[in-house]
Coordinates of C-alpha atoms in Angstrom, one line a residue:
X1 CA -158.9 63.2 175.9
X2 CA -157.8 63.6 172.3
X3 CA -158.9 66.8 169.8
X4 CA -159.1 65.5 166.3
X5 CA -156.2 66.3 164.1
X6 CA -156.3 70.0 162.6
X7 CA -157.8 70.3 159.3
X8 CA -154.3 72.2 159.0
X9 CA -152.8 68.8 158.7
X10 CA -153.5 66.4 155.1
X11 CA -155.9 64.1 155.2
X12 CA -153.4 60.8 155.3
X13 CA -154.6 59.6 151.8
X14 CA -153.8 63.4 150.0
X15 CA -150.8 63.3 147.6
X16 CA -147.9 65.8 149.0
X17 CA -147.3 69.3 147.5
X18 CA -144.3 69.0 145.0
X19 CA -141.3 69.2 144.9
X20 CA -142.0 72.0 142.4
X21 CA -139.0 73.6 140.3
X22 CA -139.0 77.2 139.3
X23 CA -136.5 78.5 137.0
X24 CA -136.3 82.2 135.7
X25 CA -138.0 81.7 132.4
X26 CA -141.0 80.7 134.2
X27 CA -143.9 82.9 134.5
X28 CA -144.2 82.3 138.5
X29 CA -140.4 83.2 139.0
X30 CA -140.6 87.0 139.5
X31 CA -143.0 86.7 142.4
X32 CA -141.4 83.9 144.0
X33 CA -137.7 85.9 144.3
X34 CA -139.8 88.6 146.7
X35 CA -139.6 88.7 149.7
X36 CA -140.7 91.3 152.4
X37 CA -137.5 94.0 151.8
X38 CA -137.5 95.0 148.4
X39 CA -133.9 96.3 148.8
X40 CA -133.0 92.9 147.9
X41 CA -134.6 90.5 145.1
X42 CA -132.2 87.7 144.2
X43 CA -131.6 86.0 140.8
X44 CA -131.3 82.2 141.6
X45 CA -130.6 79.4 139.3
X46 CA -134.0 78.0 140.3
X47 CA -136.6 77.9 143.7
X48 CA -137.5 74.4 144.7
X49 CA -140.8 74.1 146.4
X50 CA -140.9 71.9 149.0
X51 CA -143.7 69.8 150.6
X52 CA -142.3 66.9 152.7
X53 CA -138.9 66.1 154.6
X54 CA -138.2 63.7 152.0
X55 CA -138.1 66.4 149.3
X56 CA -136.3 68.5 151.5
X57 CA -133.6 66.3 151.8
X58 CA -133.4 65.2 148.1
X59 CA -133.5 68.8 147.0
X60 CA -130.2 69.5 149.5
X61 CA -128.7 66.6 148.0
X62 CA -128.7 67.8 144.8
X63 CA -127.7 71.4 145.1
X64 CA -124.6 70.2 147.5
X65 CA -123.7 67.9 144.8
X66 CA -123.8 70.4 142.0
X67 CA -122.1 72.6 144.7
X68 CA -124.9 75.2 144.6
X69 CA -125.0 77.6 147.3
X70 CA -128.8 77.0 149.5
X71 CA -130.9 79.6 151.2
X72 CA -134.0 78.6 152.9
X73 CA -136.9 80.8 153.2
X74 CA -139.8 80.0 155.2
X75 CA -142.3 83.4 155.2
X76 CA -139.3 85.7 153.8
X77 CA -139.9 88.1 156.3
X78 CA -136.3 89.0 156.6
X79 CA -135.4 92.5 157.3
X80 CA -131.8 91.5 155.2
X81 CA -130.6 89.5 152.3
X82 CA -130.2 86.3 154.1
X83 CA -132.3 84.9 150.7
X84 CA -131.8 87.2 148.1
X85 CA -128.4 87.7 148.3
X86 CA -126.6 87.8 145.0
X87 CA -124.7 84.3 145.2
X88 CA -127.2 82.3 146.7
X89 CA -128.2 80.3 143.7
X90 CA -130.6 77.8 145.0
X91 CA -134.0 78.8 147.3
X92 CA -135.5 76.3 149.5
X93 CA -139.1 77.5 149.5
X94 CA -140.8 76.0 152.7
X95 CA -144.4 77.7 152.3
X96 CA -146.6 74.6 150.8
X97 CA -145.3 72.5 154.5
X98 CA -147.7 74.3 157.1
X99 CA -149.6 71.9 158.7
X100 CA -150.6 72.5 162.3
X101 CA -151.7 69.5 164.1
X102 CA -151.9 68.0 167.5
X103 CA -149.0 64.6 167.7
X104 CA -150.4 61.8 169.8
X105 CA -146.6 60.2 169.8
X106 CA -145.3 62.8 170.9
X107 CA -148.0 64.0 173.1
X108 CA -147.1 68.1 171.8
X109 CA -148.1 70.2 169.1
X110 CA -146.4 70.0 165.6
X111 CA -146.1 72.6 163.7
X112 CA -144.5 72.4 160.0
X113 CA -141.8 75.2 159.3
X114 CA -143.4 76.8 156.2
X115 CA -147.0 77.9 158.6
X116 CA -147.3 81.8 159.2
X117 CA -147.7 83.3 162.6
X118 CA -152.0 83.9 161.8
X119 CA -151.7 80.4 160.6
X120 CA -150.7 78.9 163.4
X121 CA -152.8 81.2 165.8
X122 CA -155.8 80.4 164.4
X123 CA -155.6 76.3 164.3
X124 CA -154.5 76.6 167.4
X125 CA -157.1 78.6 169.2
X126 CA -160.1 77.7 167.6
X127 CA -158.7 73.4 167.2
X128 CA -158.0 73.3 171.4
X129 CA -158.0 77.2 172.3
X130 CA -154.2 76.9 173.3
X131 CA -151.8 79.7 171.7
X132 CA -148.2 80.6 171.6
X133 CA -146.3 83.9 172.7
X134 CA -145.2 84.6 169.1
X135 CA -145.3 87.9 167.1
X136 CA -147.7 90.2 165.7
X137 CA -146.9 90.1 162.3
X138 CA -149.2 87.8 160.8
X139 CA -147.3 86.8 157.4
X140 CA -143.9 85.8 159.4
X141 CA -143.1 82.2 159.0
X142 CA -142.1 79.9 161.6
X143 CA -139.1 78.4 160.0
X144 CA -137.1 81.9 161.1
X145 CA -139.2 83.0 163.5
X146 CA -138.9 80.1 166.3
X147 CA -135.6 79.5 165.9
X148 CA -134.4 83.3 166.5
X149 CA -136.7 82.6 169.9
X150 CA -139.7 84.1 168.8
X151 CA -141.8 87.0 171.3
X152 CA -144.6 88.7 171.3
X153 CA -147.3 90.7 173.2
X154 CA -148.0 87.4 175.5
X155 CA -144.3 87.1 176.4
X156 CA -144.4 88.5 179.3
X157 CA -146.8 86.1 180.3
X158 CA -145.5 82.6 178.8
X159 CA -141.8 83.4 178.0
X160 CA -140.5 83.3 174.7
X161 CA -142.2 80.6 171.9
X162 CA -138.5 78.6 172.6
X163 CA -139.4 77.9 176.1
X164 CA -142.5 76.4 175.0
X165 CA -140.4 74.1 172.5
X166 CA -140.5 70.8 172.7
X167 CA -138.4 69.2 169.9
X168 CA -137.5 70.0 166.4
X169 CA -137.2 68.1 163.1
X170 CA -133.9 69.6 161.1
X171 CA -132.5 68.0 158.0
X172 CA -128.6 68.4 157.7
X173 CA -125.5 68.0 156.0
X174 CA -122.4 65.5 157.3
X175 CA -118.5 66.4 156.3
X176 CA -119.5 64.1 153.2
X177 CA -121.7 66.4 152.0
X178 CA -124.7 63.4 152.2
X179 CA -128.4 65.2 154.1
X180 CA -130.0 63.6 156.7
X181 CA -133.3 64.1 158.9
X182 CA -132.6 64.6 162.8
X183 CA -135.2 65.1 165.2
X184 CA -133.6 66.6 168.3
X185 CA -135.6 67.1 171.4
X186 CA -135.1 69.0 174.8
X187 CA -135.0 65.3 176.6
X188 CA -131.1 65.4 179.1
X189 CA -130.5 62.1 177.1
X190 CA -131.0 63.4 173.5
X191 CA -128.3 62.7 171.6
X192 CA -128.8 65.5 169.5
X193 CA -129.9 67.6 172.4
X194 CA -127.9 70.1 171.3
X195 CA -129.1 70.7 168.1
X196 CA -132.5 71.3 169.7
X197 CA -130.9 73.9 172.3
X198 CA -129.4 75.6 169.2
X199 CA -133.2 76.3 168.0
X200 CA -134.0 78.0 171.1
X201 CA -132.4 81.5 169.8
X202 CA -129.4 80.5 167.2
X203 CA -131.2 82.0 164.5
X204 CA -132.2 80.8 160.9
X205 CA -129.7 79.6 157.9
X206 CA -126.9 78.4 160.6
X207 CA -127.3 74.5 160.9
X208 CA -129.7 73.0 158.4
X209 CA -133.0 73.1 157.1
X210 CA -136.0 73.4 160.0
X211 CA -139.1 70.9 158.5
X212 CA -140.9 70.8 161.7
X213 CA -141.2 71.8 165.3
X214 CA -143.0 70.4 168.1
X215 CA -144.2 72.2 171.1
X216 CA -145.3 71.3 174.3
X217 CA -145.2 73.3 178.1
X218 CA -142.2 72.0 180.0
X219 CA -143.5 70.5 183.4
X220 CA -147.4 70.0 182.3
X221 CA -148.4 66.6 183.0
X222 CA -151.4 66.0 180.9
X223 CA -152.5 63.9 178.2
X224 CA -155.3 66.8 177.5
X225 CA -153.9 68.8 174.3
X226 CA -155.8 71.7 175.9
X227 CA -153.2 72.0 178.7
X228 CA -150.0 71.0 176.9
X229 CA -149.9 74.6 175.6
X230 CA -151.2 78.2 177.2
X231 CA -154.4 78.9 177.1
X232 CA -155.6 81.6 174.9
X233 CA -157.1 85.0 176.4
X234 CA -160.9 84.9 175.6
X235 CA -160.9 88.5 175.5
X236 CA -158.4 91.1 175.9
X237 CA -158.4 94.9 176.7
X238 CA -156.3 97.2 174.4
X239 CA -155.9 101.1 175.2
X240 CA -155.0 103.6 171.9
X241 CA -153.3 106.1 172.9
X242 CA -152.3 108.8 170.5
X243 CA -150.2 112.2 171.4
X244 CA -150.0 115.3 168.8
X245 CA -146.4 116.5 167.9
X246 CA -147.5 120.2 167.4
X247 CA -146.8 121.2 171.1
X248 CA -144.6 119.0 172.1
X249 CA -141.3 119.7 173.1
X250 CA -138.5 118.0 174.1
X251 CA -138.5 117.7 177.6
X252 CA -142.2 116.7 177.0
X253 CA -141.2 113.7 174.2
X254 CA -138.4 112.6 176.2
X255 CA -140.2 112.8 179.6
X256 CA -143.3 110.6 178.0
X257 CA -140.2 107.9 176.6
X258 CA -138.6 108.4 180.1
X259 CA -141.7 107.8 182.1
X260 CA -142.3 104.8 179.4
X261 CA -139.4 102.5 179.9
X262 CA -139.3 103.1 183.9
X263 CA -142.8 101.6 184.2
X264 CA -141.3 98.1 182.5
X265 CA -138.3 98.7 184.7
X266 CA -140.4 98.8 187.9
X267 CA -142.9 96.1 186.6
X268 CA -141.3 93.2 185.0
X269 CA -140.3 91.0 187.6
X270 CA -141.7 87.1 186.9
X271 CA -144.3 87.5 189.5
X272 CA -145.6 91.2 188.8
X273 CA -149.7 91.5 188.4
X274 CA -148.6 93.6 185.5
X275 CA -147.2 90.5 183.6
X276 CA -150.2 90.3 181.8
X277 CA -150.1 93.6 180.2
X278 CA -147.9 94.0 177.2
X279 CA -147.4 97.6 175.1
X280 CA -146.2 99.1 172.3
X281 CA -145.0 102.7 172.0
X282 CA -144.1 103.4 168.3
X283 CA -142.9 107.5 168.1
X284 CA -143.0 108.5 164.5
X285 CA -140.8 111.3 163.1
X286 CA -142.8 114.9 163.4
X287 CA -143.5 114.8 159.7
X288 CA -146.3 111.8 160.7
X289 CA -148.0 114.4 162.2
X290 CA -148.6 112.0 165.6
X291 CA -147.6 109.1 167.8
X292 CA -148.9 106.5 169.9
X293 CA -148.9 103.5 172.2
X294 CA -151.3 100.5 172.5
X295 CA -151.3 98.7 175.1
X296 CA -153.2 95.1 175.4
X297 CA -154.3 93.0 178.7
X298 CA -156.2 90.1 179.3
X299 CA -159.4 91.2 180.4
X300 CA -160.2 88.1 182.8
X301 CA -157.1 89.1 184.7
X302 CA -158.4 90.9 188.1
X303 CA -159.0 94.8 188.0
X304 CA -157.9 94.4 184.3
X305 CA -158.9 98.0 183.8
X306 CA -157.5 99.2 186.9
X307 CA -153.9 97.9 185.3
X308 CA -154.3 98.8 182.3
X309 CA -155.1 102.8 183.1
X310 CA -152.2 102.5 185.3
X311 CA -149.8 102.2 183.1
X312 CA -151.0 105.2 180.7
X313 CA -151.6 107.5 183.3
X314 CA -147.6 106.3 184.3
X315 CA -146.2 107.2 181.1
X316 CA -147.9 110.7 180.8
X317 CA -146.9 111.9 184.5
X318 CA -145.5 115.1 184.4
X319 CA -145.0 115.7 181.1
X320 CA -147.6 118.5 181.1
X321 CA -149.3 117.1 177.6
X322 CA -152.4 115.3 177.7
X323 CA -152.8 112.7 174.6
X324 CA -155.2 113.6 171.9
X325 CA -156.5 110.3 171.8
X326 CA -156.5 107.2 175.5
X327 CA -159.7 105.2 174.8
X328 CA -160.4 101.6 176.0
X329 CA -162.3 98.4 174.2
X330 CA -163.1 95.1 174.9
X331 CA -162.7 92.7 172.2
X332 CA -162.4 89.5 171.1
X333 CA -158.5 87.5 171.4
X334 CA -158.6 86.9 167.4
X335 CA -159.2 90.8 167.4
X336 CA -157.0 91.9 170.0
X337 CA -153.8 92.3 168.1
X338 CA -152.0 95.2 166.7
X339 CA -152.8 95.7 163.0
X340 CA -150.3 92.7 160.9
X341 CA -148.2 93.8 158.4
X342 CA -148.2 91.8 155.8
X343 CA -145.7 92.3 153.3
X344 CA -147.7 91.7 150.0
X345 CA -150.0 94.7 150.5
X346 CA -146.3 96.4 149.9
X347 CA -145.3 95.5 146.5
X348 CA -142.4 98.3 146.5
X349 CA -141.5 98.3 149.7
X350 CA -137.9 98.6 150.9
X351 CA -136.8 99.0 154.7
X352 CA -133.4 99.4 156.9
X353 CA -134.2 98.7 160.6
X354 CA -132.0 98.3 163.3
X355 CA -132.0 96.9 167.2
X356 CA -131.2 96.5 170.7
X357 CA -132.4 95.2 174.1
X358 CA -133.0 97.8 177.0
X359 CA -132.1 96.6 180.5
X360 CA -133.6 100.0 181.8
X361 CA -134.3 103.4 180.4
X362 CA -131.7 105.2 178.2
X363 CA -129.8 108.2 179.9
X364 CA -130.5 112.0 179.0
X365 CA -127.7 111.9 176.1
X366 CA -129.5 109.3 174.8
X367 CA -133.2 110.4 175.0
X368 CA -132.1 113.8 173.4
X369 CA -130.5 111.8 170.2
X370 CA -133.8 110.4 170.2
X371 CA -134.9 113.8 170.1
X372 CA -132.9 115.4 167.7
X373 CA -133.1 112.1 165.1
X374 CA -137.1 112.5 165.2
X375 CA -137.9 116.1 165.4
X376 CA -135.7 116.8 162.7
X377 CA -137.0 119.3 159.8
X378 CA -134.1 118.5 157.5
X379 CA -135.5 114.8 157.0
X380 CA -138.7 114.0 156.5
X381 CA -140.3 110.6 156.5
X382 CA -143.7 109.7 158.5
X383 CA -143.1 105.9 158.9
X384 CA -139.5 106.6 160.5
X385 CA -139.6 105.5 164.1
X386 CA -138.6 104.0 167.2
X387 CA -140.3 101.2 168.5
X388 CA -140.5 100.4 172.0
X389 CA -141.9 96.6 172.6
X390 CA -142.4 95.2 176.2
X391 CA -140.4 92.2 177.2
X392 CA -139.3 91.1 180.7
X393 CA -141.8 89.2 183.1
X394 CA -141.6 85.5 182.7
X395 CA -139.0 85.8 180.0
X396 CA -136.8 86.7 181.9
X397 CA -137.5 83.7 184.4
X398 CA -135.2 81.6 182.1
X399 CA -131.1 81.2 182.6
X400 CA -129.4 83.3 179.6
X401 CA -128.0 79.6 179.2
X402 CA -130.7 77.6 179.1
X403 CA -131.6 78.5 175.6
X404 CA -129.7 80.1 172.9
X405 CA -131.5 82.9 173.6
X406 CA -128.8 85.0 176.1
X407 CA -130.4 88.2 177.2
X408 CA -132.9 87.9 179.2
X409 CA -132.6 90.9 181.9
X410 CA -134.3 93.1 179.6
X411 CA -137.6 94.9 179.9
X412 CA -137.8 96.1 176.5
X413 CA -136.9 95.4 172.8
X414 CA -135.8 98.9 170.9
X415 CA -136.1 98.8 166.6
X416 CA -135.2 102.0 165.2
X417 CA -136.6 102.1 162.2
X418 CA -136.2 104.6 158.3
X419 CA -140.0 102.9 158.0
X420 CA -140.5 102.2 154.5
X421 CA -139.5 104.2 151.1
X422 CA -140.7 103.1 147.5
X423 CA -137.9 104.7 145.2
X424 CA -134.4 102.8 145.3
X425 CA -133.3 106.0 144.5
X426 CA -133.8 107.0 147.9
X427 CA -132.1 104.2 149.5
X428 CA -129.0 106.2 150.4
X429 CA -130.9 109.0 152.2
X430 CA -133.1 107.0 154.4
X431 CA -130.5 104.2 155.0
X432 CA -127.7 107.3 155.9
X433 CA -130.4 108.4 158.5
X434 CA -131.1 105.7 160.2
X435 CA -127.3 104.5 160.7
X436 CA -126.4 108.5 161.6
X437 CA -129.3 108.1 164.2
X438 CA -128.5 104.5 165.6
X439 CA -125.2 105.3 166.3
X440 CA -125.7 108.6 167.9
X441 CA -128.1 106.8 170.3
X442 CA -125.3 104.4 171.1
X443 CA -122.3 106.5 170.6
X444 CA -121.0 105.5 173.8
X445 CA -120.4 102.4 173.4
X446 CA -118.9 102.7 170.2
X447 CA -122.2 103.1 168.3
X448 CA -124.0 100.0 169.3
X449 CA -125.7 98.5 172.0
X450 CA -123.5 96.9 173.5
X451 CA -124.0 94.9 176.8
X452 CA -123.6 97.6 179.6
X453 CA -126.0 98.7 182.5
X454 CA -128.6 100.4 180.0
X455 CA -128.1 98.0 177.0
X456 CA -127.5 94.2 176.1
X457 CA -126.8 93.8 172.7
X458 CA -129.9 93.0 170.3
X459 CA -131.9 90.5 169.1
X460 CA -131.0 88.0 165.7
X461 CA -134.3 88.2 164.2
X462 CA -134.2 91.3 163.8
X463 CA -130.8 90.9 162.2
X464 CA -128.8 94.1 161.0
X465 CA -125.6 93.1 158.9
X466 CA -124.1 96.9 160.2
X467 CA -123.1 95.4 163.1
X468 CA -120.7 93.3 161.5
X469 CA -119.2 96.3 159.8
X470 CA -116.1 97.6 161.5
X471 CA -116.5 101.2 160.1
X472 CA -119.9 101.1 161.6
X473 CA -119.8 99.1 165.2
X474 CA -116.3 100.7 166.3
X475 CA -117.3 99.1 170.1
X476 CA -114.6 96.4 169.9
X477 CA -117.3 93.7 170.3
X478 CA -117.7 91.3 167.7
X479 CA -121.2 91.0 166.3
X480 CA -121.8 87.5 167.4
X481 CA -121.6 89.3 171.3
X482 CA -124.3 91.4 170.3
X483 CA -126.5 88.6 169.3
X484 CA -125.4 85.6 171.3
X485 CA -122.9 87.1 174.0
X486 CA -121.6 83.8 175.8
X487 CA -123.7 81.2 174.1
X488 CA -121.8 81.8 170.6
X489 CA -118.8 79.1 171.1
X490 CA -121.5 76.6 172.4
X491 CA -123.5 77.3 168.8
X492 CA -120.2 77.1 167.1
X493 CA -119.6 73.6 168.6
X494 CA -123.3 72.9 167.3
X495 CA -122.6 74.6 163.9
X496 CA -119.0 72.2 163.7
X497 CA -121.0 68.7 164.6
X498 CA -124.0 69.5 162.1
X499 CA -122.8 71.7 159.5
X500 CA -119.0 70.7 159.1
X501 CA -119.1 71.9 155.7
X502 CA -120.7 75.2 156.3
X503 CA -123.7 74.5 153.3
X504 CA -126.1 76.7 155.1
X505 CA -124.6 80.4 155.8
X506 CA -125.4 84.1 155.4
X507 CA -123.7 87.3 156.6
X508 CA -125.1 86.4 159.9
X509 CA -124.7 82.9 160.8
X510 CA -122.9 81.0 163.2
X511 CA -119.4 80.6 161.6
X512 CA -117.2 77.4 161.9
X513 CA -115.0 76.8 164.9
X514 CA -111.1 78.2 164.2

């Protein structure tokens, strides 16, 4: 049995979006340079909105020929200036393609590269109440977010949104500098196999323009859209849990961070009851006054509750500090998610965060940088942060080589974060802060995370152009280790049979084969 199409998708007789030309004299220009990090607005010659793979691959041919340098946005949620960065002198604007629809052909989900995260979530759950593990920040498009492997707070149920992927549509650029459309699915006789495989975690900007994915469960035999994807939680049960800094001391902050990442050490194997429970511990500097976690399950899961209190009254043990706020609700899936930020509510706002992957908790040196970083008087910033996000269970089920996506031993995703700052005056200090405390957590290995028994390098969508800075990652590992580790010559081979003339780059992508 069949759901009807998505009213996501065109009706089959509606004329497509564009192509649409915006050039800086025009009055639209200003907003369509911004993007989510106001550190960086570009100037381009002109923005070319897209709205079909035709277009796409029209609007590549001309900038090649013109020799125009191309970046492509899809939500411009990009924590660098992979879009806006001075020479890029043509943007591919992806927004107007973001139909969601179920594909009879192809018996999986397609899902156009310019949709947002809430987009998608929505069609998807009320269309056939299927969902995908992807992110929590509503406004982040697929285009990036997919292709850098996409998580999020049902990961650790379903995997990553890669393992769910079934094929992708990518148009691309041959050594005579003509564009083409590939589809490249995960099929063993795919021709183009491997361009699919270098969606699964290669990143954005690396190997052509992403118009469409489809997705589909690997295994499910069904002709029932309703089981080609997971099923969506019908309600879930999210604990607040909020702790005071006045009090709290050191051995108390690093105890409750301590007590924190053992819990996903100890319960984050494939088959764990606990892979259903996902959680967020975000400690704010002491100038924010407070801290907290939120943690999410899904409440038809057995002794839901039972789990869920678990895992708080884990993390406080011992610390002798009881949290000002630990209540419980019951709500709805649509309503179950951690507040999304959306980056036009922050007209001014500009942002340095940086990353890593935890394969277990951080050692006592590293706790007290933590320490010292955030309960520092001589900087003061309430949004400055780390950011602990659970990962492991079934994401880690997967071979580090199966997708591009390598590490997958970790139990949880770090972000240290200098939160967000108005005043590009101020860049210095907050960007000086939050290098100074990065690479005092990781001065051990050279002041990165490099792979080790704690660490394993960090993750490409939330890409950090530092660790490609040899004054600043003085490890000795390249920064395509950090990302990619072993997988990096295979998505160089990819990058050389697809991209032989290297049109799509940033200070991040996969570089040419020597």
């Amino acid at each position: 049995m069949s759901e009807p199409r998505s009213e996501a998708a065109a009706p089959v007789d509606a004329p497509a979006f564009g192509p649409v030309t915006v050039t800086p004299d025009d009055a639209r220009y200003d907003s369509l340079v911004e993007g989510y990090n106001h550190r960086f607005v570009g100037r381009p010659d002109y923005i070319r909105l897209v709205g079909t793979p035709a277009q796409v691959v029209a609007a590549v041919d001309e900038a090649v020929a013109a020799g125009r340098r191309i970046a492509v946005r899809s939500g411009g949620h990009c924590f660098e200036d992979f879009t806006a960065s001075p020479d890029v002198q043509v943007v591919l604007d992806m927004s107007a393609m973001k139909a969601v629809y179920f594909d009879d052909q192809r018996r999986a989900f397609a899902i156009e590269a310019g949709a947002t995260l809430g987009h998608v979530y929505r069609t998807l759950f009320t269309g056939w109440g299927v969902t995908i593990p992807g992110g929590t920040c509503f406004e982040v498009g697929v285009g990036g977010h997919i292709a850098g492997g996409g998580y999020g707070h049902l990961s650790r149920r379903d995997g990553l949104v890669v393992d769910h992927l079934y094929a992708v549509e990518v148009v691309v650029v041959d050594e005579s500098g003509r564009a083409r459309t590939v589809v490249a699915t995960r099929e063993d006789d795919d021709p183009n196999r491997e361009l699919w495989w270098a969606h699964t975690g290669g990143g954005g900007g690396s190997f052509g323009v992403v118009t469409r994915y489809w997705l589909r469960t690997p295994g499910v035999d069904s002709d029932d859209p309703r089981e080609l994807l997971p099923k969506a939680p019908r309600r879930m049960r999210r604990a607040t849990v909020l702790w005071s800094w006045d009090g709290m001391t050191e051995a108390a902050l690093t105890g409750l961070i301590r007590n924190y990442c053992s819990w996903y050490e100890e319960n984050s194997a494939a088959d764990s009851p606990y892979v259903h429970l996902w959680s967020n511990l975000i400690v704010t500097h002491r100038s924010a006054g407070m801290f907290g976690m939120t943690a999410v399950i899904d409440e038809d899961v057995p002794d839901a509750e039972k789990l869920l209190t678990a895992q708080v009254e884990a993390v406080c043990a011992g610390t002798g500090v009881d949290p000002t706020t630990n209540i419980q609700e019951v709500i709805p899936w649509m309503s179950s998610w951690l507040p999304s930020y959306s980056w036009p509510n922050d007209p001014n706002g500009r942002y340095k965060h940086k990353a890593g992957y935890l394969r277990k908790g951080y050692s006592d040196r590293q706790l007290a940088a933590i320490h010292r970083h955030l309960s520092s008087t001589d900087y003061s910033n309430p949004q400055a942060c780390l950011v602990l996000t659970g990962f492991g269970g079934r994401a880690g089920a997967v071979a580090p080589d199966a997708t591009a996506t390598a590490q997958r031993d970790s139990v949880l995703k770090a972000s240290y974060s200098a939160g967000m700052w108005t005043a590009k005056d101020e860049d210095e200090l907050h960007i000086a802060w939050v290098r100074e405390y990065y690479r005092d957590v990781y001065a051990h290995t050279g002041g990165v995370p490099a792979p080790d028994g704690i660490s394993d390098g960090s993750y490409i969508s939330y890409p950090d152009t530092d660790l490609a800075d040899p004054e600043l990652n003085t490890s000795g590992v390249p920064w395509h280790a950090l990302y990619y580790k072993d997988n990096y010559p295979r998505l160089q081979a990819v990058k050389k049979n697809y991209d032989p003339r290297n049109v799509f780059r940033h200070a991040l992508s996969i570089e040419l084969p020597d």
